[in-house]
């Protein structure tokens, strides 16, 4: 079971490296990693388990965040009534198209690997199409918008060695395109 002390923190060089592509069939150790990353997300979103194990809630976890420089990220996005909007482990994900429309979370973004609050808007694409493989190696293409699209862009950034605050305007953290959508 992944716990908070297993999460790689900002400052560790693995978070700034471009992660390696995976080949299929996946090594059994990477299948276990995929299961453990999704288990962390589920546990972190369950208030009783999260409190018991002192887990910070997360909707995404990329392999570099647990010290592995591989192109794998798990995403678990709940909806307003706790139904799951998007649940998948993405292997070798690539954004193949994106909208012109910019969006940002109205309260900014956070990250399990960043222990401090970094205020500011993180401009992202409102709609994206991602091509990836699931853990069985099946090629998938999915279109996402709004919050799930932002979550996936955040996780894919981890696979490129980018952290969310790299996107924040350093001079004016809360400046954003006039036509941007703020998602809250």
PDB file of N, CA and C in Angstrom, residues 26-133:
ATOM      1  N   UNK A  26       3.492  -5.656 -20.183  1.00  0.00           N
ATOM      2  CA  UNK A  26       4.122  -5.005 -19.037  1.00  0.00           C
ATOM      3  C   UNK A  26       4.748  -6.037 -18.113  1.00  0.00           C
ATOM      4  N   UNK A  27       5.895  -5.670 -17.583  1.00  0.00           N
ATOM      5  CA  UNK A  27       6.538  -6.473 -16.551  1.00  0.00           C
ATOM      6  C   UNK A  27       5.549  -6.580 -15.375  1.00  0.00           C
ATOM      7  N   UNK A  28       5.407  -7.753 -14.761  1.00  0.00           N
ATOM      8  CA  UNK A  28       4.486  -7.905 -13.628  1.00  0.00           C
ATOM      9  C   UNK A  28       4.704  -6.866 -12.525  1.00  0.00           C
ATOM     10  N   UNK A  29       5.952  -6.418 -12.331  1.00  0.00           N
ATOM     11  CA  UNK A  29       6.180  -5.409 -11.282  1.00  0.00           C
ATOM     12  C   UNK A  29       5.466  -4.103 -11.623  1.00  0.00           C
ATOM     13  N   UNK A  30       5.332  -3.785 -12.923  1.00  0.00           N
ATOM     14  CA  UNK A  30       4.641  -2.554 -13.314  1.00  0.00           C
ATOM     15  C   UNK A  30       3.127  -2.713 -13.227  1.00  0.00           C
ATOM     16  N   UNK A  31       2.632  -3.932 -13.417  1.00  0.00           N
ATOM     17  CA  UNK A  31       1.203  -4.186 -13.199  1.00  0.00           C
ATOM     18  C   UNK A  31       0.863  -3.968 -11.727  1.00  0.00           C
ATOM     19  N   UNK A  32       1.766  -4.404 -10.853  1.00  0.00           N
ATOM     20  CA  UNK A  32       1.579  -4.204  -9.411  1.00  0.00           C
ATOM     21  C   UNK A  32       1.614  -2.714  -9.072  1.00  0.00           C
ATOM     22  N   UNK A  33       2.537  -1.983  -9.693  1.00  0.00           N
ATOM     23  CA  UNK A  33       2.624  -0.531  -9.480  1.00  0.00           C
ATOM     24  C   UNK A  33       1.312   0.135  -9.892  1.00  0.00           C
ATOM     25  N   UNK A  34       0.773  -0.254 -11.048  1.00  0.00           N
ATOM     26  CA  UNK A  34      -0.491   0.323 -11.527  1.00  0.00           C
ATOM     27  C   UNK A  34      -1.610   0.075 -10.517  1.00  0.00           C
ATOM     28  N   UNK A  35      -1.694  -1.144 -10.006  1.00  0.00           N
ATOM     29  CA  UNK A  35      -2.712  -1.473  -9.001  1.00  0.00           C
ATOM     30  C   UNK A  35      -2.523  -0.645  -7.738  1.00  0.00           C
ATOM     31  N   UNK A  36      -1.281  -0.501  -7.300  1.00  0.00           N
ATOM     32  CA  UNK A  36      -1.001   0.241  -6.067  1.00  0.00           C
ATOM     33  C   UNK A  36      -1.288   1.731  -6.227  1.00  0.00           C
ATOM     34  N   UNK A  37      -0.995   2.286  -7.408  1.00  0.00           N
ATOM     35  CA  UNK A  37      -1.280   3.712  -7.620  1.00  0.00           C
ATOM     36  C   UNK A  37      -2.791   3.962  -7.589  1.00  0.00           C
ATOM     37  N   UNK A  38      -3.563   3.091  -8.245  1.00  0.00           N
ATOM     38  CA  UNK A  38      -5.022   3.261  -8.225  1.00  0.00           C
ATOM     39  C   UNK A  38      -5.565   3.030  -6.819  1.00  0.00           C
ATOM     40  N   UNK A  39      -4.995   2.063  -6.105  1.00  0.00           N
ATOM     41  CA  UNK A  39      -5.417   1.810  -4.727  1.00  0.00           C
ATOM     42  C   UNK A  39      -5.177   3.051  -3.868  1.00  0.00           C
ATOM     43  N   UNK A  40      -4.031   3.722  -4.065  1.00  0.00           N
ATOM     44  CA  UNK A  40      -3.768   4.946  -3.302  1.00  0.00           C
ATOM     45  C   UNK A  40      -4.873   5.969  -3.550  1.00  0.00           C
ATOM     46  N   UNK A  41      -5.226   6.180  -4.826  1.00  0.00           N
ATOM     47  CA  UNK A  41      -6.249   7.178  -5.148  1.00  0.00           C
ATOM     48  C   UNK A  41      -7.579   6.824  -4.493  1.00  0.00           C
ATOM     49  N   UNK A  42      -7.973   5.566  -4.568  1.00  0.00           N
ATOM     50  CA  UNK A  42      -9.237   5.142  -3.953  1.00  0.00           C
ATOM     51  C   UNK A  42      -9.184   5.329  -2.439  1.00  0.00           C
ATOM     52  N   UNK A  43      -8.086   4.900  -1.822  1.00  0.00           N
ATOM     53  CA  UNK A  43      -7.943   5.055  -0.371  1.00  0.00           C
ATOM     54  C   UNK A  43      -7.933   6.522   0.034  1.00  0.00           C
ATOM     55  N   UNK A  44      -7.270   7.351  -0.743  1.00  0.00           N
ATOM     56  CA  UNK A  44      -7.150   8.768  -0.392  1.00  0.00           C
ATOM     57  C   UNK A  44      -8.483   9.498  -0.508  1.00  0.00           C
ATOM     58  N   UNK A  45      -9.403   8.942  -1.302  1.00  0.00           N
ATOM     59  CA  UNK A  45     -10.718   9.562  -1.467  1.00  0.00           C
ATOM     60  C   UNK A  45     -11.757   8.990  -0.503  1.00  0.00           C
ATOM     61  N   UNK A  46     -11.368   8.001   0.286  1.00  0.00           N
ATOM     62  CA  UNK A  46     -12.240   7.423   1.310  1.00  0.00           C
ATOM     63  C   UNK A  46     -11.864   8.083   2.637  1.00  0.00           C
ATOM     64  N   UNK A  47     -12.750   8.929   3.183  1.00  0.00           N
ATOM     65  CA  UNK A  47     -12.383   9.703   4.382  1.00  0.00           C
ATOM     66  C   UNK A  47     -11.856   8.864   5.547  1.00  0.00           C
ATOM     67  N   UNK A  48     -12.446   7.694   5.799  1.00  0.00           N
ATOM     68  CA  UNK A  48     -12.003   6.869   6.932  1.00  0.00           C
ATOM     69  C   UNK A  48     -10.601   6.313   6.702  1.00  0.00           C
ATOM     70  N   UNK A  49     -10.358   5.772   5.513  1.00  0.00           N
ATOM     71  CA  UNK A  49      -9.031   5.212   5.216  1.00  0.00           C
ATOM     72  C   UNK A  49      -7.992   6.329   5.158  1.00  0.00           C
ATOM     73  N   UNK A  50      -8.361   7.443   4.537  1.00  0.00           N
ATOM     74  CA  UNK A  50      -7.425   8.569   4.421  1.00  0.00           C
ATOM     75  C   UNK A  50      -7.009   9.075   5.797  1.00  0.00           C
ATOM     76  N   UNK A  51      -7.966   9.173   6.712  1.00  0.00           N
ATOM     77  CA  UNK A  51      -7.642   9.640   8.060  1.00  0.00           C
ATOM     78  C   UNK A  51      -6.774   8.619   8.798  1.00  0.00           C
ATOM     79  N   UNK A  52      -7.127   7.357   8.683  1.00  0.00           N
ATOM     80  CA  UNK A  52      -6.385   6.303   9.382  1.00  0.00           C
ATOM     81  C   UNK A  52      -4.910   6.276   8.970  1.00  0.00           C
ATOM     82  N   UNK A  53      -4.657   6.441   7.662  1.00  0.00           N
ATOM     83  CA  UNK A  53      -3.287   6.337   7.159  1.00  0.00           C
ATOM     84  C   UNK A  53      -2.650   7.694   6.825  1.00  0.00           C
ATOM     85  N   UNK A  54      -3.336   8.782   7.192  1.00  0.00           N
ATOM     86  CA  UNK A  54      -2.824  10.147   6.964  1.00  0.00           C
ATOM     87  C   UNK A  54      -2.512  10.395   5.484  1.00  0.00           C
ATOM     88  N   UNK A  55      -3.458  10.048   4.620  1.00  0.00           N
ATOM     89  CA  UNK A  55      -3.281  10.216   3.177  1.00  0.00           C
ATOM     90  C   UNK A  55      -3.861  11.550   2.729  1.00  0.00           C
ATOM     91  N   UNK A  56      -3.124  12.247   1.876  1.00  0.00           N
ATOM     92  CA  UNK A  56      -3.678  13.439   1.233  1.00  0.00           C
ATOM     93  C   UNK A  56      -4.510  12.977   0.053  1.00  0.00           C
ATOM     94  N   UNK A  57      -5.685  13.568  -0.092  1.00  0.00           N
ATOM     95  CA  UNK A  57      -6.578  13.183  -1.186  1.00  0.00           C
ATOM     96  C   UNK A  57      -5.938  13.501  -2.524  1.00  0.00           C
ATOM     97  N   UNK A  58      -6.110  12.586  -3.466  1.00  0.00           N
ATOM     98  CA  UNK A  58      -5.581  12.786  -4.810  1.00  0.00           C
ATOM     99  C   UNK A  58      -6.538  12.247  -5.849  1.00  0.00           C
ATOM    100  N   UNK A  59      -6.482  12.841  -7.038  1.00  0.00           N
ATOM    101  CA  UNK A  59      -7.276  12.364  -8.175  1.00  0.00           C
ATOM    102  C   UNK A  59      -6.371  11.804  -9.267  1.00  0.00           C
ATOM    103  N   UNK A  60      -5.070  11.980  -9.095  1.00  0.00           N
ATOM    104  CA  UNK A  60      -4.111  11.451 -10.056  1.00  0.00           C
ATOM    105  C   UNK A  60      -2.789  11.170  -9.372  1.00  0.00           C
ATOM    106  N   UNK A  61      -2.087  10.166  -9.874  1.00  0.00           N
ATOM    107  CA  UNK A  61      -0.773   9.813  -9.341  1.00  0.00           C
ATOM    108  C   UNK A  61       0.055   9.250 -10.491  1.00  0.00           C
ATOM    109  N   UNK A  62       1.172   9.896 -10.760  1.00  0.00           N
ATOM    110  CA  UNK A  62       2.069   9.458 -11.836  1.00  0.00           C
ATOM    111  C   UNK A  62       3.240   8.686 -11.237  1.00  0.00           C
ATOM    112  N   UNK A  63       3.752   7.732 -12.002  1.00  0.00           N
ATOM    113  CA  UNK A  63       4.845   6.884 -11.513  1.00  0.00           C
ATOM    114  C   UNK A  63       6.052   7.680 -11.002  1.00  0.00           C
ATOM    115  N   UNK A  64       6.454   8.795 -11.646  1.00  0.00           N
ATOM    116  CA  UNK A  64       7.577   9.551 -11.078  1.00  0.00           C
ATOM    117  C   UNK A  64       7.314  10.029  -9.642  1.00  0.00           C
ATOM    118  N   UNK A  65       6.045  10.159  -9.277  1.00  0.00           N
ATOM    119  CA  UNK A  65       5.714  10.600  -7.925  1.00  0.00           C
ATOM    120  C   UNK A  65       5.962   9.521  -6.878  1.00  0.00           C
ATOM    121  N   UNK A  66       6.225   8.304  -7.335  1.00  0.00           N
ATOM    122  CA  UNK A  66       6.637   7.253  -6.395  1.00  0.00           C
ATOM    123  C   UNK A  66       8.039   6.765  -6.755  1.00  0.00           C
ATOM    124  N   UNK A  67       8.779   7.634  -7.440  1.00  0.00           N
ATOM    125  CA  UNK A  67      10.191   7.374  -7.702  1.00  0.00           C
ATOM    126  C   UNK A  67      10.509   6.566  -8.940  1.00  0.00           C
ATOM    127  N   UNK A  68       9.512   6.274  -9.780  1.00  0.00           N
ATOM    128  CA  UNK A  68       9.735   5.468 -10.986  1.00  0.00           C
ATOM    129  C   UNK A  68       9.626   6.339 -12.230  1.00  0.00           C
ATOM    130  N   UNK A  69      10.689   6.415 -12.992  1.00  0.00           N
ATOM    131  CA  UNK A  69      10.699   7.249 -14.195  1.00  0.00           C
ATOM    132  C   UNK A  69      10.169   6.460 -15.396  1.00  0.00           C
ATOM    133  N   UNK A  70       8.881   6.120 -15.321  1.00  0.00           N
ATOM    134  CA  UNK A  70       8.199   5.388 -16.396  1.00  0.00           C
ATOM    135  C   UNK A  70       6.915   6.130 -16.752  1.00  0.00           C
ATOM    136  N   UNK A  71       6.476   5.965 -17.999  1.00  0.00           N
ATOM    137  CA  UNK A  71       5.288   6.675 -18.475  1.00  0.00           C
ATOM    138  C   UNK A  71       4.007   5.933 -18.089  1.00  0.00           C
ATOM    139  N   UNK A  72       3.637   6.120 -16.835  1.00  0.00           N
ATOM    140  CA  UNK A  72       2.411   5.522 -16.304  1.00  0.00           C
ATOM    141  C   UNK A  72       1.807   6.477 -15.288  1.00  0.00           C
ATOM    142  N   UNK A  73       0.496   6.676 -15.389  1.00  0.00           N
ATOM    143  CA  UNK A  73      -0.208   7.527 -14.430  1.00  0.00           C
ATOM    144  C   UNK A  73      -1.608   6.974 -14.213  1.00  0.00           C
ATOM    145  N   UNK A  74      -2.043   6.980 -12.973  1.00  0.00           N
ATOM    146  CA  UNK A  74      -3.405   6.558 -12.649  1.00  0.00           C
ATOM    147  C   UNK A  74      -4.243   7.790 -12.358  1.00  0.00           C
ATOM    148  N   UNK A  75      -5.492   7.755 -12.822  1.00  0.00           N
ATOM    149  CA  UNK A  75      -6.407   8.883 -12.653  1.00  0.00           C
ATOM    150  C   UNK A  75      -7.737   8.340 -12.146  1.00  0.00           C
ATOM    151  N   UNK A  76      -8.279   8.990 -11.114  1.00  0.00           N
ATOM    152  CA  UNK A  76      -9.571   8.619 -10.541  1.00  0.00           C
ATOM    153  C   UNK A  76     -10.313   9.909 -10.203  1.00  0.00           C
ATOM    154  N   UNK A  77     -11.232  10.301 -11.087  1.00  0.00           N
ATOM    155  CA  UNK A  77     -11.939  11.572 -10.928  1.00  0.00           C
ATOM    156  C   UNK A  77     -13.379  11.295 -10.499  1.00  0.00           C
ATOM    157  N   UNK A  78     -13.728  11.674  -9.257  1.00  0.00           N
ATOM    158  CA  UNK A  78     -15.107  11.495  -8.808  1.00  0.00           C
ATOM    159  C   UNK A  78     -15.976  12.665  -9.273  1.00  0.00           C
ATOM    160  N   UNK A  79     -17.275  12.375  -9.405  1.00  0.00           N
ATOM    161  CA  UNK A  79     -18.229  13.419  -9.757  1.00  0.00           C
ATOM    162  C   UNK A  79     -18.880  13.990  -8.515  1.00  0.00           C
ATOM    163  N   UNK A  80     -19.870  14.864  -8.715  1.00  0.00           N
ATOM    164  CA  UNK A  80     -20.501  15.542  -7.579  1.00  0.00           C
ATOM    165  C   UNK A  80     -21.193  14.600  -6.592  1.00  0.00           C
ATOM    166  N   UNK A  81     -21.693  13.468  -7.066  1.00  0.00           N
ATOM    167  CA  UNK A  81     -22.373  12.525  -6.173  1.00  0.00           C
ATOM    168  C   UNK A  81     -21.519  11.288  -5.908  1.00  0.00           C
ATOM    169  N   UNK A  82     -20.208  11.469  -5.969  1.00  0.00           N
ATOM    170  CA  UNK A  82     -19.233  10.404  -5.733  1.00  0.00           C
ATOM    171  C   UNK A  82     -19.245   9.296  -6.785  1.00  0.00           C
ATOM    172  N   UNK A  83     -20.014   9.495  -7.876  1.00  0.00           N
ATOM    173  CA  UNK A  83     -19.894   8.538  -8.977  1.00  0.00           C
ATOM    174  C   UNK A  83     -18.569   8.834  -9.672  1.00  0.00           C
ATOM    175  N   UNK A  84     -17.995   7.839 -10.285  1.00  0.00           N
ATOM    176  CA  UNK A  84     -16.692   8.010 -10.927  1.00  0.00           C
ATOM    177  C   UNK A  84     -16.892   8.545 -12.346  1.00  0.00           C
ATOM    178  N   UNK A  85     -16.264   9.676 -12.640  1.00  0.00           N
ATOM    179  CA  UNK A  85     -16.334  10.272 -13.976  1.00  0.00           C
ATOM    180  C   UNK A  85     -15.291   9.632 -14.888  1.00  0.00           C
ATOM    181  N   UNK A  86     -14.099   9.422 -14.344  1.00  0.00           N
ATOM    182  CA  UNK A  86     -13.022   8.843 -15.153  1.00  0.00           C
ATOM    183  C   UNK A  86     -12.091   8.055 -14.244  1.00  0.00           C
ATOM    184  N   UNK A  87     -11.836   6.794 -14.608  1.00  0.00           N
ATOM    185  CA  UNK A  87     -10.934   5.926 -13.852  1.00  0.00           C
ATOM    186  C   UNK A  87     -10.108   5.126 -14.852  1.00  0.00           C
ATOM    187  N   UNK A  88      -8.801   5.349 -14.847  1.00  0.00           N
ATOM    188  CA  UNK A  88      -7.949   4.646 -15.806  1.00  0.00           C
ATOM    189  C   UNK A  88      -6.489   4.781 -15.399  1.00  0.00           C
ATOM    190  N   UNK A  89      -5.711   3.775 -15.721  1.00  0.00           N
ATOM    191  CA  UNK A  89      -4.259   3.899 -15.659  1.00  0.00           C
ATOM    192  C   UNK A  89      -3.787   4.081 -17.088  1.00  0.00           C
ATOM    193  N   UNK A  90      -3.136   5.210 -17.317  1.00  0.00           N
ATOM    194  CA  UNK A  90      -2.660   5.597 -18.641  1.00  0.00           C
ATOM    195  C   UNK A  90      -1.204   5.181 -18.783  1.00  0.00           C
ATOM    196  N   UNK A  91      -0.896   4.440 -19.833  1.00  0.00           N
ATOM    197  CA  UNK A  91       0.480   4.042 -20.111  1.00  0.00           C
ATOM    198  C   UNK A  91       0.887   4.694 -21.429  1.00  0.00           C
ATOM    199  N   UNK A  92       2.044   5.334 -21.431  1.00  0.00           N
ATOM    200  CA  UNK A  92       2.571   6.031 -22.615  1.00  0.00           C
ATOM    201  C   UNK A  92       1.556   7.020 -23.200  1.00  0.00           C
ATOM    202  N   UNK A  93       0.915   7.862 -22.354  1.00  0.00           N
ATOM    203  CA  UNK A  93      -0.114   8.763 -22.879  1.00  0.00           C
ATOM    204  C   UNK A  93       0.469   9.922 -23.686  1.00  0.00           C
ATOM    205  N   UNK A  94      -0.287  10.312 -24.714  1.00  0.00           N
ATOM    206  CA  UNK A  94       0.090  11.445 -25.557  1.00  0.00           C
ATOM    207  C   UNK A  94      -1.172  12.251 -25.826  1.00  0.00           C
ATOM    208  N   UNK A  95      -1.082  13.563 -25.657  1.00  0.00           N
ATOM    209  CA  UNK A  95      -2.188  14.435 -26.050  1.00  0.00           C
ATOM    210  C   UNK A  95      -2.071  14.628 -27.554  1.00  0.00           C
ATOM    211  N   UNK A  96      -3.076  14.155 -28.299  1.00  0.00           N
ATOM    212  CA  UNK A  96      -3.008  14.209 -29.764  1.00  0.00           C
ATOM    213  C   UNK A  96      -3.760  15.403 -30.339  1.00  0.00           C
ATOM    214  N   UNK A  97      -4.666  15.985 -29.559  1.00  0.00           N
ATOM    215  CA  UNK A  97      -5.306  17.232 -29.983  1.00  0.00           C
ATOM    216  C   UNK A  97      -5.835  17.946 -28.750  1.00  0.00           C
ATOM    217  N   UNK A  98      -6.000  19.247 -28.895  1.00  0.00           N
ATOM    218  CA  UNK A  98      -6.492  20.054 -27.787  1.00  0.00           C
ATOM    219  C   UNK A  98      -7.276  21.236 -28.336  1.00  0.00           C
ATOM    220  N   UNK A  99      -8.134  21.766 -27.481  1.00  0.00           N
ATOM    221  CA  UNK A  99      -8.938  22.922 -27.857  1.00  0.00           C
ATOM    222  C   UNK A  99      -8.089  24.186 -27.819  1.00  0.00           C
ATOM    223  N   UNK A 100      -8.594  25.210 -28.467  1.00  0.00           N
ATOM    224  CA  UNK A 100      -7.992  26.536 -28.348  1.00  0.00           C
ATOM    225  C   UNK A 100      -8.396  27.121 -26.995  1.00  0.00           C
ATOM    226  N   UNK A 101      -9.587  26.747 -26.538  1.00  0.00           N
ATOM    227  CA  UNK A 101     -10.137  27.247 -25.281  1.00  0.00           C
ATOM    228  C   UNK A 101      -9.233  26.878 -24.103  1.00  0.00           C
ATOM    229  N   UNK A 102      -8.887  27.881 -23.309  1.00  0.00           N
ATOM    230  CA  UNK A 102      -8.065  27.691 -22.116  1.00  0.00           C
ATOM    231  C   UNK A 102      -8.987  27.568 -20.907  1.00  0.00           C
ATOM    232  N   UNK A 103      -8.583  26.753 -19.955  1.00  0.00           N
ATOM    233  CA  UNK A 103      -9.325  26.591 -18.704  1.00  0.00           C
ATOM    234  C   UNK A 103      -8.324  26.513 -17.558  1.00  0.00           C
ATOM    235  N   UNK A 104      -8.811  26.792 -16.362  1.00  0.00           N
ATOM    236  CA  UNK A 104      -7.987  26.672 -15.156  1.00  0.00           C
ATOM    237  C   UNK A 104      -8.913  26.399 -13.981  1.00  0.00           C
ATOM    238  N   UNK A 105      -8.385  25.766 -12.959  1.00  0.00           N
ATOM    239  CA  UNK A 105      -9.149  25.575 -11.730  1.00  0.00           C
ATOM    240  C   UNK A 105      -9.193  26.902 -10.988  1.00  0.00           C
ATOM    241  N   UNK A 106     -10.380  27.292 -10.536  1.00  0.00           N
ATOM    242  CA  UNK A 106     -10.518  28.616  -9.921  1.00  0.00           C
ATOM    243  C   UNK A 106      -9.750  28.756  -8.607  1.00  0.00           C
ATOM    244  N   UNK A 107      -9.408  27.654  -7.973  1.00  0.00           N
ATOM    245  CA  UNK A 107      -8.616  27.711  -6.737  1.00  0.00           C
ATOM    246  C   UNK A 107      -7.173  27.283  -6.964  1.00  0.00           C
ATOM    247  N   UNK A 108      -6.770  27.166  -8.233  1.00  0.00           N
ATOM    248  CA  UNK A 108      -5.416  26.723  -8.539  1.00  0.00           C
ATOM    249  C   UNK A 108      -5.304  25.212  -8.408  1.00  0.00           C
ATOM    250  N   UNK A 109      -4.092  24.708  -8.604  1.00  0.00           N
ATOM    251  CA  UNK A 109      -3.850  23.269  -8.526  1.00  0.00           C
ATOM    252  C   UNK A 109      -2.967  22.944  -7.331  1.00  0.00           C
ATOM    253  N   UNK A 110      -3.025  21.706  -6.926  1.00  0.00           N
ATOM    254  CA  UNK A 110      -2.144  21.188  -5.897  1.00  0.00           C
ATOM    255  C   UNK A 110      -1.516  19.906  -6.415  1.00  0.00           C
ATOM    256  N   UNK A 111      -0.621  19.343  -5.616  1.00  0.00           N
ATOM    257  CA  UNK A 111       0.092  18.150  -6.060  1.00  0.00           C
ATOM    258  C   UNK A 111       0.573  17.387  -4.834  1.00  0.00           C
ATOM    259  N   UNK A 112       0.433  16.069  -4.867  1.00  0.00           N
ATOM    260  CA  UNK A 112       0.907  15.250  -3.754  1.00  0.00           C
ATOM    261  C   UNK A 112       2.409  15.394  -3.541  1.00  0.00           C
ATOM    262  N   UNK A 113       3.145  15.732  -4.591  1.00  0.00           N
ATOM    263  CA  UNK A 113       4.601  15.873  -4.491  1.00  0.00           C
ATOM    264  C   UNK A 113       5.048  17.266  -4.064  1.00  0.00           C
ATOM    265  N   UNK A 114       4.118  18.205  -3.992  1.00  0.00           N
ATOM    266  CA  UNK A 114       4.457  19.590  -3.629  1.00  0.00           C
ATOM    267  C   UNK A 114       3.783  19.886  -2.300  1.00  0.00           C
ATOM    268  N   UNK A 115       4.594  20.027  -1.250  1.00  0.00           N
ATOM    269  CA  UNK A 115       4.067  20.167   0.107  1.00  0.00           C
ATOM    270  C   UNK A 115       3.633  21.574   0.482  1.00  0.00           C
ATOM    271  N   UNK A 116       3.768  22.507  -0.444  1.00  0.00           N
ATOM    272  CA  UNK A 116       3.365  23.880  -0.124  1.00  0.00           C
ATOM    273  C   UNK A 116       2.283  24.313  -1.104  1.00  0.00           C
ATOM    274  N   UNK A 117       1.519  25.303  -0.682  1.00  0.00           N
ATOM    275  CA  UNK A 117       0.525  25.871  -1.583  1.00  0.00           C
ATOM    276  C   UNK A 117       1.238  26.838  -2.519  1.00  0.00           C
ATOM    277  N   UNK A 118       0.958  26.717  -3.804  1.00  0.00           N
ATOM    278  CA  UNK A 118       1.522  27.634  -4.796  1.00  0.00           C
ATOM    279  C   UNK A 118       0.336  28.333  -5.447  1.00  0.00           C
ATOM    280  N   UNK A 119       0.050  29.586  -5.020  1.00  0.00           N
ATOM    281  CA  UNK A 119      -1.124  30.272  -5.550  1.00  0.00           C
ATOM    282  C   UNK A 119      -0.954  30.677  -7.010  1.00  0.00           C
ATOM    283  N   UNK A 120      -2.078  30.653  -7.723  1.00  0.00           N
ATOM    284  CA  UNK A 120      -2.077  31.107  -9.108  1.00  0.00           C
ATOM    285  C   UNK A 120      -2.871  30.182  -9.999  1.00  0.00           C
ATOM    286  N   UNK A 121      -3.252  30.727 -11.150  1.00  0.00           N
ATOM    287  CA  UNK A 121      -3.965  29.932 -12.148  1.00  0.00           C
ATOM    288  C   UNK A 121      -2.973  29.142 -12.982  1.00  0.00           C
ATOM    289  N   UNK A 122      -3.336  27.910 -13.265  1.00  0.00           N
ATOM    290  CA  UNK A 122      -2.527  27.034 -14.114  1.00  0.00           C
ATOM    291  C   UNK A 122      -3.292  26.872 -15.431  1.00  0.00           C
ATOM    292  N   UNK A 123      -2.891  27.613 -16.470  1.00  0.00           N
ATOM    293  CA  UNK A 123      -3.631  27.511 -17.732  1.00  0.00           C
ATOM    294  C   UNK A 123      -3.464  26.135 -18.375  1.00  0.00           C
ATOM    295  N   UNK A 124      -4.588  25.552 -18.737  1.00  0.00           N
ATOM    296  CA  UNK A 124      -4.627  24.235 -19.377  1.00  0.00           C
ATOM    297  C   UNK A 124      -5.590  24.320 -20.563  1.00  0.00           C
ATOM    298  N   UNK A 125      -5.599  23.283 -21.386  1.00  0.00           N
ATOM    299  CA  UNK A 125      -6.600  23.194 -22.449  1.00  0.00           C
ATOM    300  C   UNK A 125      -7.902  22.691 -21.842  1.00  0.00           C
ATOM    301  N   UNK A 126      -9.025  23.259 -22.258  1.00  0.00           N
ATOM    302  CA  UNK A 126     -10.314  22.829 -21.725  1.00  0.00           C
ATOM    303  C   UNK A 126     -10.711  21.452 -22.243  1.00  0.00           C
ATOM    304  N   UNK A 127     -10.364  21.160 -23.503  1.00  0.00           N
ATOM    305  CA  UNK A 127     -10.701  19.861 -24.092  1.00  0.00           C
ATOM    306  C   UNK A 127      -9.444  19.254 -24.703  1.00  0.00           C
ATOM    307  N   UNK A 128      -9.277  17.961 -24.467  1.00  0.00           N
ATOM    308  CA  UNK A 128      -8.120  17.257 -25.032  1.00  0.00           C
ATOM    309  C   UNK A 128      -8.546  15.882 -25.534  1.00  0.00           C
ATOM    310  N   UNK A 129      -7.765  15.368 -26.449  1.00  0.00           N
ATOM    311  CA  UNK A 129      -7.886  13.974 -26.872  1.00  0.00           C
ATOM    312  C   UNK A 129      -6.559  13.307 -26.537  1.00  0.00           C
ATOM    313  N   UNK A 130      -6.632  12.204 -25.812  1.00  0.00           N
ATOM    314  CA  UNK A 130      -5.433  11.478 -25.381  1.00  0.00           C
ATOM    315  C   UNK A 130      -5.415  10.104 -26.043  1.00  0.00           C
ATOM    316  N   UNK A 131      -4.239   9.735 -26.541  1.00  0.00           N
ATOM    317  CA  UNK A 131      -4.012   8.365 -27.013  1.00  0.00           C
ATOM    318  C   UNK A 131      -3.075   7.714 -25.996  1.00  0.00           C
ATOM    319  N   UNK A 132      -3.413   6.520 -25.569  1.00  0.00           N
ATOM    320  CA  UNK A 132      -2.617   5.819 -24.557  1.00  0.00           C
ATOM    321  C   UNK A 132      -2.861   4.325 -24.687  1.00  0.00           C
ATOM    322  N   UNK A 133      -2.171   3.571 -23.871  1.00  0.00           N
ATOM    323  CA  UNK A 133      -2.423   2.144 -23.740  1.00  0.00           C
ATOM    324  C   UNK A 133      -2.883   1.889 -22.315  1.00  0.00           C
TER     325      UNK A 133
END
